[in-house]
mmCIF file of C-alpha atoms and ligand atoms in Angstrom:
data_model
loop_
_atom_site.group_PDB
_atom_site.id
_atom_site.type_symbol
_atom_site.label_atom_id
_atom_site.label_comp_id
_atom_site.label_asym_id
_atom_site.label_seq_id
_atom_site.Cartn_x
_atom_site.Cartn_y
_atom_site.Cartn_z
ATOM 1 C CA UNK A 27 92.054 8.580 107.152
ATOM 2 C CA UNK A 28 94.240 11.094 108.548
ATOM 3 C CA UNK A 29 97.736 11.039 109.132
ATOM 4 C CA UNK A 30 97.954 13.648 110.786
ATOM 5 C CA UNK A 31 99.651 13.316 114.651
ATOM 6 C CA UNK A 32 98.490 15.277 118.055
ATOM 7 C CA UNK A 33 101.789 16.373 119.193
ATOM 8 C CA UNK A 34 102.599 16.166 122.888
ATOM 9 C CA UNK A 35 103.956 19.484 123.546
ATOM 10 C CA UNK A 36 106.749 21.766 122.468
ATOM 11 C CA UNK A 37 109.684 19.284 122.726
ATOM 12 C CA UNK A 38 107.598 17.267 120.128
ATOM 13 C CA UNK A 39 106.620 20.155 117.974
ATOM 14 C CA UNK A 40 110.429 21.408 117.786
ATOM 15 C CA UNK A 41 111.536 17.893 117.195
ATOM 16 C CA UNK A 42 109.356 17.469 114.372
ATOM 17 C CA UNK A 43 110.984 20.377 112.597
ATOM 18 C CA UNK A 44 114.143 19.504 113.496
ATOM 19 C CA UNK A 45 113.397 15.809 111.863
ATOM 20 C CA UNK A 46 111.796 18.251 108.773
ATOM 21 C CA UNK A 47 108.551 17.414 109.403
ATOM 22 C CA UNK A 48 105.641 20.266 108.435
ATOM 23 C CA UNK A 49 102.974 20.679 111.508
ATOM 24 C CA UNK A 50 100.617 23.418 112.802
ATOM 25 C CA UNK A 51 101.193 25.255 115.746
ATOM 26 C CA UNK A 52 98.872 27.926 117.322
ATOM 27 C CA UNK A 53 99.375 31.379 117.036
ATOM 28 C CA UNK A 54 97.568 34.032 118.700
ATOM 29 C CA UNK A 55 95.795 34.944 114.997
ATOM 30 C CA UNK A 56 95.221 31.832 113.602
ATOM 31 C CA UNK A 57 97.160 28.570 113.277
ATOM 32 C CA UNK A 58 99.973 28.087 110.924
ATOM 33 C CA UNK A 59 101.657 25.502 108.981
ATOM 34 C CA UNK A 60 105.602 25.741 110.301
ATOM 35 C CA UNK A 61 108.596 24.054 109.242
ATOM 36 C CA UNK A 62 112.347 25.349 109.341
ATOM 37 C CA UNK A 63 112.614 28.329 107.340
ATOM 38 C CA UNK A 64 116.364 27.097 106.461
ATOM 39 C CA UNK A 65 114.638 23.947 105.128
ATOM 40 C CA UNK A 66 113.996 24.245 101.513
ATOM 41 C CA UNK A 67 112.681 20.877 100.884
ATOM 42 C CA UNK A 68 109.835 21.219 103.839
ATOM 43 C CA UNK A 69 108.930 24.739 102.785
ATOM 44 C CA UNK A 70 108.383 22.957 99.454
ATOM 45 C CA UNK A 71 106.069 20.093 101.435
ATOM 46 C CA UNK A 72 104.295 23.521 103.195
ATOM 47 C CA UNK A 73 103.806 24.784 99.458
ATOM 48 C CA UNK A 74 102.381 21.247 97.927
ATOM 49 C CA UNK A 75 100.445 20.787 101.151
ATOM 50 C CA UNK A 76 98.029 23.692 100.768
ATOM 51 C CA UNK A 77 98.310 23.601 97.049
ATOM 52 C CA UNK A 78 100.021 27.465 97.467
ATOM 53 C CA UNK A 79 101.165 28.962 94.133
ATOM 54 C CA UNK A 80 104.930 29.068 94.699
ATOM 55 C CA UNK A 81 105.146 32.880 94.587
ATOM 56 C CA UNK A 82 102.869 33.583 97.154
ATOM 57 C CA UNK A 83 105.970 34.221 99.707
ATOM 58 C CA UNK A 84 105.724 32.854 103.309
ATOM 59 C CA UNK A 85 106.436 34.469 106.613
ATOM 60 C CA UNK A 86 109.377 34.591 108.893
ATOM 61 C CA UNK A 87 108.314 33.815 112.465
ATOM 62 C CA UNK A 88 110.917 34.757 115.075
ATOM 63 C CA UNK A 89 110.795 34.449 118.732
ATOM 64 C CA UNK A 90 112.103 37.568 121.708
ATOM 65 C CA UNK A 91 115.382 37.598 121.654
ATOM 66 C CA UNK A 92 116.774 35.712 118.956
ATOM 67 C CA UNK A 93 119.485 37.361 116.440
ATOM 68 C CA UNK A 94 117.659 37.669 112.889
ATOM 69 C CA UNK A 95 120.416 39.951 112.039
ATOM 70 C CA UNK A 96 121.274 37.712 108.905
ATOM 71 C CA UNK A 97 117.747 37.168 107.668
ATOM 72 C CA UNK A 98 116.242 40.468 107.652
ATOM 73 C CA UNK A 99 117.281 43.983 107.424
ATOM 74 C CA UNK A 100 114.726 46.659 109.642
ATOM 75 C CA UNK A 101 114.583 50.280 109.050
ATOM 76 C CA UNK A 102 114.082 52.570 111.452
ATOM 77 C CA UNK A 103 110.270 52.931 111.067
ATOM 78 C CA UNK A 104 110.484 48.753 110.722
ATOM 79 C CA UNK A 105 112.213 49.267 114.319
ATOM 80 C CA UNK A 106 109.643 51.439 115.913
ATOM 81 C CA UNK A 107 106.671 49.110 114.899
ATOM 82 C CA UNK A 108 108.454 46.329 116.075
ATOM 83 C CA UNK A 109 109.299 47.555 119.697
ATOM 84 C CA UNK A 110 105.784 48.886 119.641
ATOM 85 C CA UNK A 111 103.975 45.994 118.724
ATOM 86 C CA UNK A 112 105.657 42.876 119.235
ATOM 87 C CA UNK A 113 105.580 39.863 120.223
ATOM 88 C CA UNK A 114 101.849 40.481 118.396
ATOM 89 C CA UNK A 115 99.539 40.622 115.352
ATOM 90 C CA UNK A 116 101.994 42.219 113.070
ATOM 91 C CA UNK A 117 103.601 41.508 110.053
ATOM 92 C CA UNK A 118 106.282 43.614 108.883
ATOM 93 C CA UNK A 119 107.825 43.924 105.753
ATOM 94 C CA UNK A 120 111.221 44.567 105.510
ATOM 95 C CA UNK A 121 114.303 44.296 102.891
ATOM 96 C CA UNK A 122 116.081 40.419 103.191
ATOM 97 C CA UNK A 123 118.721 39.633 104.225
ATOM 98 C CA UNK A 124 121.117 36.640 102.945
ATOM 99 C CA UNK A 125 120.052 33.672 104.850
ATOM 100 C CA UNK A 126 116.584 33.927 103.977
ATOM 101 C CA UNK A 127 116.333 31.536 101.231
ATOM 102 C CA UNK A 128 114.319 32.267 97.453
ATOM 103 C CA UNK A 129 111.396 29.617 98.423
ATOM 104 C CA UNK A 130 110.308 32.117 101.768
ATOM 105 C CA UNK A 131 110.344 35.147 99.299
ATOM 106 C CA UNK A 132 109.321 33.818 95.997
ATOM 107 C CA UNK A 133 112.599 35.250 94.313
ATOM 108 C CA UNK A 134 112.019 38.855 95.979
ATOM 109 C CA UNK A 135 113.877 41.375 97.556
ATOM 110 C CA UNK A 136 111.732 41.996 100.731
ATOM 111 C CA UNK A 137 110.915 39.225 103.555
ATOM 112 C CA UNK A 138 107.740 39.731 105.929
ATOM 113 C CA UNK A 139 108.883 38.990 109.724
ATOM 114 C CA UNK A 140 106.356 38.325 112.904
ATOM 115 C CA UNK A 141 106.592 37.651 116.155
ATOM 116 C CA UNK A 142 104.086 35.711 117.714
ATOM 117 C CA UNK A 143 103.066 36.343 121.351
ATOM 118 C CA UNK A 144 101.497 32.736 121.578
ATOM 119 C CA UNK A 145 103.458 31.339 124.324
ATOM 120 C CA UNK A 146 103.586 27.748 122.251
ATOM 121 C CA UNK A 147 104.503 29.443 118.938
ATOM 122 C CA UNK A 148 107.457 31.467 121.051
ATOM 123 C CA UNK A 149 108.780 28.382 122.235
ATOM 124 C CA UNK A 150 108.472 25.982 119.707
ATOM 125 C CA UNK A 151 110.317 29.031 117.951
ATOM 126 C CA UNK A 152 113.123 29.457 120.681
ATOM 127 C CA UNK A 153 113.801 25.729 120.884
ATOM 128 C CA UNK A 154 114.729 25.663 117.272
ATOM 129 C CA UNK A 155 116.755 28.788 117.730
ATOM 130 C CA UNK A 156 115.970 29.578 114.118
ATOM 131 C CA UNK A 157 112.731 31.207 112.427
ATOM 132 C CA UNK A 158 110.006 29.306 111.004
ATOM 133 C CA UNK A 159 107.766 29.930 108.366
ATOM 134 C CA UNK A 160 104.286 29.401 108.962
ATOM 135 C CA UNK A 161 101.128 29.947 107.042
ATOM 136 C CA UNK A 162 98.098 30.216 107.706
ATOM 137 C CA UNK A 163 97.289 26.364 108.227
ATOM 138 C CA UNK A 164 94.569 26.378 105.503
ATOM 139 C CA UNK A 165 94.101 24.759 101.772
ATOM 140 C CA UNK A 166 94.737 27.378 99.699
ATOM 141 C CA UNK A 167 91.890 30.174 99.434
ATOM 142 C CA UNK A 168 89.983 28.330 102.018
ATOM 143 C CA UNK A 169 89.310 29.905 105.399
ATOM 144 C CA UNK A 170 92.096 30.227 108.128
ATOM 145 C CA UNK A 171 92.015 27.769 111.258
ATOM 146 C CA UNK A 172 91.403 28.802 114.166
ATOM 147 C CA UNK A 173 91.684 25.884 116.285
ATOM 148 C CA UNK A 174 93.273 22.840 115.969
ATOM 149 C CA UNK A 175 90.294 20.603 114.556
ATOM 150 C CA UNK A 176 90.090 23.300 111.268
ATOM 151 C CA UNK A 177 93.701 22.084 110.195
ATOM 152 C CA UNK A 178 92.851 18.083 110.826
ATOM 153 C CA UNK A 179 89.459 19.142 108.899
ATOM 154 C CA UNK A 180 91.622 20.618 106.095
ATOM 155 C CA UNK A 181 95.222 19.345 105.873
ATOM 156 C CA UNK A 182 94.885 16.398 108.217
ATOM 157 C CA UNK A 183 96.219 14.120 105.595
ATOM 158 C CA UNK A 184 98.787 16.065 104.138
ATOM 159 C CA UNK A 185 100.362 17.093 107.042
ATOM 160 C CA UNK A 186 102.572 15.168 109.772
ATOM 161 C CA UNK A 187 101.386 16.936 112.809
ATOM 162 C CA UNK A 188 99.345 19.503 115.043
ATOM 163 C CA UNK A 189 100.020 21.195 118.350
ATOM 164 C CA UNK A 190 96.682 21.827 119.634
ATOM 165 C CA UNK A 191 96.896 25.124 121.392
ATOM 166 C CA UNK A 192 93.013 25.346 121.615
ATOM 167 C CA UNK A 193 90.901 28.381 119.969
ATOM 168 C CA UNK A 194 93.107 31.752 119.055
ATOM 169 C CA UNK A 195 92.463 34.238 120.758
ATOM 170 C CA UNK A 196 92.286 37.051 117.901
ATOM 171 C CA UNK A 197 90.836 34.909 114.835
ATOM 172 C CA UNK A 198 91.928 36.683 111.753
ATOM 173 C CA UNK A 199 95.353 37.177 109.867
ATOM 174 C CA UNK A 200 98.107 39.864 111.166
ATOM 175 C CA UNK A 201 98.084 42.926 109.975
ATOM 176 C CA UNK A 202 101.096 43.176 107.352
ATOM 177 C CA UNK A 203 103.049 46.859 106.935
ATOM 178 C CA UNK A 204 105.103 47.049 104.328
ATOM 179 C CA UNK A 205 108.204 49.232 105.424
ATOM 180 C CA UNK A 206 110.216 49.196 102.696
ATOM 181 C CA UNK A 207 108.364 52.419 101.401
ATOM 182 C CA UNK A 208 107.956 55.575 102.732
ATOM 183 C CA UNK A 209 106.007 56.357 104.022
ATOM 184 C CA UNK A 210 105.001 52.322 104.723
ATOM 185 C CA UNK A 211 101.868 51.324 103.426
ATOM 186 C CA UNK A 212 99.409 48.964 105.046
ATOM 187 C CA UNK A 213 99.014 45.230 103.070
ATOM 188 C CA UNK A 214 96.465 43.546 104.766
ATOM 189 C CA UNK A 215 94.565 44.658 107.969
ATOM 190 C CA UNK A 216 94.527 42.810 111.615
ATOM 191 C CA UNK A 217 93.995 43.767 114.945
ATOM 192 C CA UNK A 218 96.685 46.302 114.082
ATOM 193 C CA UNK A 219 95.133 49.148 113.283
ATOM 194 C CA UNK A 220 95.956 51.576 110.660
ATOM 195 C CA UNK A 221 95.777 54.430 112.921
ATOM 196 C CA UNK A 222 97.845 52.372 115.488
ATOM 197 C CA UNK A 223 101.093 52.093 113.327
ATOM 198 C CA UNK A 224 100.373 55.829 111.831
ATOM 199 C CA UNK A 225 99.914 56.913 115.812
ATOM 200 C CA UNK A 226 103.442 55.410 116.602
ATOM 201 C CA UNK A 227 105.353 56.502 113.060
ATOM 202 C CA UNK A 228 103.664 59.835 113.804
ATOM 203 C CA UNK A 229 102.704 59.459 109.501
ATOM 204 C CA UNK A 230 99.925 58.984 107.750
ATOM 205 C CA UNK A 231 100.183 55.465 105.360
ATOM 206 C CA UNK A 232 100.537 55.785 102.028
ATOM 207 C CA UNK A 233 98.059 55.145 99.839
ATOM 208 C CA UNK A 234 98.697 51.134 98.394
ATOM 209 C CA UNK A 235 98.652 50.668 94.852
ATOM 210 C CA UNK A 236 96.424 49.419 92.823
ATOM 211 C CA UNK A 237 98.364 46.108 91.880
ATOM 212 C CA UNK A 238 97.758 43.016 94.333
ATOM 213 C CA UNK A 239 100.803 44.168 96.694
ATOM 214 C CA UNK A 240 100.631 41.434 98.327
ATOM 215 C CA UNK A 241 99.906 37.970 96.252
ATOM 216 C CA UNK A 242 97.517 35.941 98.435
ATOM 217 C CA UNK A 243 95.632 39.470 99.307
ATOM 218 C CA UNK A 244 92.964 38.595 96.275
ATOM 219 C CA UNK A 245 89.670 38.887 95.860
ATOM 220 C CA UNK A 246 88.185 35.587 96.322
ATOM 221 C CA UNK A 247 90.025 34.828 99.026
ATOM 222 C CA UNK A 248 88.332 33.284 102.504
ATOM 223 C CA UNK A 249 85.658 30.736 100.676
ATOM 224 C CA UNK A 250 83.655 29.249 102.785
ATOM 225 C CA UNK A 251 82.431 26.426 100.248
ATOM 226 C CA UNK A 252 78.769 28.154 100.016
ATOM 227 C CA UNK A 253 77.055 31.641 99.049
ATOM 228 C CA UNK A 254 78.338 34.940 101.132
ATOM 229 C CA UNK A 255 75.778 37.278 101.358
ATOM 230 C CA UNK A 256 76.878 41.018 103.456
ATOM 231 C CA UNK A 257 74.333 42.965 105.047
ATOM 232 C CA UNK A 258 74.922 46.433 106.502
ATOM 233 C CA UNK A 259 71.999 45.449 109.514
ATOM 234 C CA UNK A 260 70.904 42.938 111.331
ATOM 235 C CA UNK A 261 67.110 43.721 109.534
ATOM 236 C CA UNK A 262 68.620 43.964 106.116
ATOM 237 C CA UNK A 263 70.172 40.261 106.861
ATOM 238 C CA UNK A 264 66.720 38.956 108.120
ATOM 239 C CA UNK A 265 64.896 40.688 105.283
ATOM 240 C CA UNK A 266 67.577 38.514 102.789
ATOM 241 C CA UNK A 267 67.402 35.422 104.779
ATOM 242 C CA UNK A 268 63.407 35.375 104.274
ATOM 243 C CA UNK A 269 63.374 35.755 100.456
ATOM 244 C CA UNK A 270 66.194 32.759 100.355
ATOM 245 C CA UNK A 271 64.287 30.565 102.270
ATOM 246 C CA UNK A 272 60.966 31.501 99.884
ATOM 247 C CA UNK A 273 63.700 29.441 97.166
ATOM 248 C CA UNK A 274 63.979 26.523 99.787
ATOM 249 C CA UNK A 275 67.698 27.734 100.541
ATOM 250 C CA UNK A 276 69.077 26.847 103.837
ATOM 251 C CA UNK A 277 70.806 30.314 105.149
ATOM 252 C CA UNK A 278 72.616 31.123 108.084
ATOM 253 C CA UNK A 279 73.447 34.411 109.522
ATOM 254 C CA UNK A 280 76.556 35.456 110.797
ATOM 255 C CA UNK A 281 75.774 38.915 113.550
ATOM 256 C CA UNK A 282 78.192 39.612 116.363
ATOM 257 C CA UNK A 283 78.325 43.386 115.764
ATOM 258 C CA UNK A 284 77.847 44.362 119.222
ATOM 259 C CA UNK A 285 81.100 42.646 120.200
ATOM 260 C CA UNK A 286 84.073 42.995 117.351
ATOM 261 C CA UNK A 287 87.066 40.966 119.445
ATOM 262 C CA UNK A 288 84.092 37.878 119.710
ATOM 263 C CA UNK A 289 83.050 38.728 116.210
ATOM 264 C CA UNK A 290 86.979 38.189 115.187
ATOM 265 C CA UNK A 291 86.950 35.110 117.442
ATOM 266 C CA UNK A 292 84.563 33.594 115.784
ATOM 267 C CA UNK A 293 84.083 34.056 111.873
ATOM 268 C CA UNK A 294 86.024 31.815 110.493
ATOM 269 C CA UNK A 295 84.827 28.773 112.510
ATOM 270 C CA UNK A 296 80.990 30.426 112.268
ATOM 271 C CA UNK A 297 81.788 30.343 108.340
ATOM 272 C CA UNK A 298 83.095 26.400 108.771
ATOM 273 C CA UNK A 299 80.365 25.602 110.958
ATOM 274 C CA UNK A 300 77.372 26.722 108.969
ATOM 275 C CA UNK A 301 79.265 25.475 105.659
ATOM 276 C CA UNK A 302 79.339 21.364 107.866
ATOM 277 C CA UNK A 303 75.442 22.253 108.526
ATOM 278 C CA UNK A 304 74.772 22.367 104.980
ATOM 279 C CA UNK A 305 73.894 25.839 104.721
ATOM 280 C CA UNK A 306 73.438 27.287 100.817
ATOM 281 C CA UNK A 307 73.737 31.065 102.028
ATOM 282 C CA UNK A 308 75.937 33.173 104.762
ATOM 283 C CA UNK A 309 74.610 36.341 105.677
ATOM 284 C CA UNK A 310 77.379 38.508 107.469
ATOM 285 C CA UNK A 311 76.004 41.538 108.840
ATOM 286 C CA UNK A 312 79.260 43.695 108.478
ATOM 287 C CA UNK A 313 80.670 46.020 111.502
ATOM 288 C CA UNK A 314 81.408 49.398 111.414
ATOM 289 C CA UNK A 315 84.389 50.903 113.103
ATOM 290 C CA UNK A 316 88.556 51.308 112.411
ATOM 291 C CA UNK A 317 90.786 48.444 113.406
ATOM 292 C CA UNK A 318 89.388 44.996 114.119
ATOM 293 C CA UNK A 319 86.114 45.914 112.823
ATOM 294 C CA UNK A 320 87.901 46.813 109.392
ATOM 295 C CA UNK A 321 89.458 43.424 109.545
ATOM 296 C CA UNK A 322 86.797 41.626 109.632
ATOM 297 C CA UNK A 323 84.970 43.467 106.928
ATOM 298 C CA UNK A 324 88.232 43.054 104.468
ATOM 299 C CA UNK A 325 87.670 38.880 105.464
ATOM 300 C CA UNK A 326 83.985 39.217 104.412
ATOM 301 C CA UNK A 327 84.086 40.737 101.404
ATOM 302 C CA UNK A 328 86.618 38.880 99.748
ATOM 303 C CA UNK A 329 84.732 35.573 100.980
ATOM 304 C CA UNK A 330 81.808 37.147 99.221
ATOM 305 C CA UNK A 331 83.910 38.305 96.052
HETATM 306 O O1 TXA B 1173 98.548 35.960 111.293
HETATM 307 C C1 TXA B 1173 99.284 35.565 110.390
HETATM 308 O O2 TXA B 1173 100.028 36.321 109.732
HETATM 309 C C2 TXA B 1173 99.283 34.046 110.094
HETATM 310 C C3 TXA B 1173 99.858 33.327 111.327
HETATM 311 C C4 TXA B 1173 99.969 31.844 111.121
HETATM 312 O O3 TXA B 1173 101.085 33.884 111.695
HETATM 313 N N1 TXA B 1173 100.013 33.765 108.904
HETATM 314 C C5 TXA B 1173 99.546 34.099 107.667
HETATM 315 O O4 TXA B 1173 100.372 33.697 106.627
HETATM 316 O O5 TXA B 1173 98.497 34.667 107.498
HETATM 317 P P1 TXA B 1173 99.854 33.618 105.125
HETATM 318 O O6 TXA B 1173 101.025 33.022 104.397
HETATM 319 O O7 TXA B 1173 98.580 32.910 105.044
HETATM 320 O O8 TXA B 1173 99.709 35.093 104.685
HETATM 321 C C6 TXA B 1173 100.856 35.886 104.504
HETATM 322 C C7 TXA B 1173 100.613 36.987 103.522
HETATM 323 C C8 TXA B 1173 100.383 36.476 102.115
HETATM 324 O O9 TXA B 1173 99.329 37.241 101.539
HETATM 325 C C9 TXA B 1173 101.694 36.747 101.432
HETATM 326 O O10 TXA B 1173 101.566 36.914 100.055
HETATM 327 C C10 TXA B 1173 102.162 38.015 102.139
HETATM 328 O O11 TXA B 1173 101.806 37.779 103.469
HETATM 329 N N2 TXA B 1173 103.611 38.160 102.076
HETATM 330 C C11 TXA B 1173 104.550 37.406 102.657
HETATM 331 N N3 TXA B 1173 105.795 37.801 102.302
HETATM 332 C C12 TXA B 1173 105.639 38.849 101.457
HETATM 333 C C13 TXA B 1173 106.526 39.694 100.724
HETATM 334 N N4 TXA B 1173 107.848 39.550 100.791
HETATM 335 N N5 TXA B 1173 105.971 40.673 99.954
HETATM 336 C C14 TXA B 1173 104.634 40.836 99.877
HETATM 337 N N6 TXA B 1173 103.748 40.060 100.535
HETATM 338 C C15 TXA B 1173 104.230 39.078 101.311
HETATM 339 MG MG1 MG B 1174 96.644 32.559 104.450
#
């Protein structure tokens, strides 16, 4: 049974955190798993709850206007992406500063920092008056929620509450830069494009290295609980779909190339969906195109990996 609460609003949500409680709140990527980032003991419950490796560091969610002066230092190029692109769908890396404790950074010297344009994640932020780390509100290396129902499905009974914010609007991850080389390089992909933040640094991105930059960026990420299958067309995912079924699998296909933003809307929930239906095989048909489109191919072919 879960134990999971519907929280009432943002008086509720911020209360919650203030009491050290762990809930979900929307964001406008997906939903994530918040509690006080000055609260070691519920960062630990956030670990524990999705079963998170411990150095798999967390993100600093900040709201307009607040002073995170003492929790994170920003270079100039860290500057320029921020007044570019937030509140938004990016992630920026930057070096940390003394209040942000070893548990959000896994013992490093750098701290990622977003701010969320969701209008409930701003102000469940702003009433706290503090950052929050937050998650993505999924077991770990399972799929990330996109609406409220995903977290109950997942960490309803590990978890004390959810603000139900209804579907996000972008569906995958932010896009994480890491600023604290130069040039920056770009972690993980969003609807921030690469050419976006090398547009507004006027610089090309620097190559990332070979190692797993970011821990959590693995292969074999995104599992849907059933067989991912990528197609580069529509035909080549019907032609695959027909031999399966010739072996009695049940296959669904996942196509909404001709629209990216919907396509982002809706793959993690398609995934989730055909996974509840029973389905043995996805079939993504994979989109081509910078941006969003990359996004969503990065998703796929870990979840296939
Ligand atoms: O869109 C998002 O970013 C969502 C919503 C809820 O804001 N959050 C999210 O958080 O995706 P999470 O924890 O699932 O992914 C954060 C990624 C992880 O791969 C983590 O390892 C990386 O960011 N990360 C965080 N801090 C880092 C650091 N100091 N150095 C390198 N990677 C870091
Ligand atoms: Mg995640």
């Amino acid at each position: 049974m879960s134990t999971c609460r519907l929280l009432h609003g943002v008086a509720e949500a911020a209360q919650s955190l203030t009491d050290r409680k762990i809930i979900a709140i929307p964001t406008e990527t997906v939903y994530g798993l918040a509690c006080r980032a000055d609260d070691d003991d519920a960062m630990r419950k956030v670990f524990a709850a999705k079963a998170r490796p411990s150095d798999h560091p967390l993100i600093l969610h900040v709201a307009p206007e607040m002073n995170i002066e003492g929790w994170a230092l920003f270079s100039d190029s860290a500057l320029t992406l921020a007044n570019e692109f937030w509140p938004g769908p990016l992630t920026i890396l930057v070096a940390r500063g003394a209040l942000t404790s070893d548990v959000v950074t896994g013992g490093r010297d750098t701290v990622a920092v977003r701010m969320p344009s969701h209008v409930l994640a701003q102000e469940v932020i702003r009433t706290i008056g503090i950052p929050v780390v937050a998650p993505s509100a999924n077991s770990f290396g399972h799929v990330s929620p996109t609406c409220a129902q995903h977290v109950i499905d997942d960490l309803g009974n590990v978890i004390d509450g959810v603000l139900d914010g209804g579907p996000c609007d972008i569906g995958v991850e932010s896009t994480i830069v890491d600023c604290t080389t130069s040039p920056p390089q770009v972690l993980r992909v969003g609807a921030v494009s690469r050419a976006d933040i090398e547009r507004v640094l006027n610089t090309p991105m620097a190559e990332v290295d070979g190692k797993v930059r970011a821990p959590g960026m693995l292969a074999s990420h995104y599992s849907p609980n059933c067989s991912m299958h990528l197609a580069t067309s529509r035909v080549e995912a019907e032609t695959l779909a027909v031999s399966l079924r010739k072996n009695h699998r049940n296959v669904a296909i996942i196509d909404h190339v001709d629209n990216i933003t919907e396509y982002a809307r809706c793959l993690y929930s398609d995934m989730r969906s055909a996974a509840a239906a029973g389905a043995d095989d996805i079939i993504a048909v994979l989109p081509t195109g910078e941006g969003l489109a990359e996004a969503i191919r990065d998703r796929l072919s870990r979840a296939a990996a």
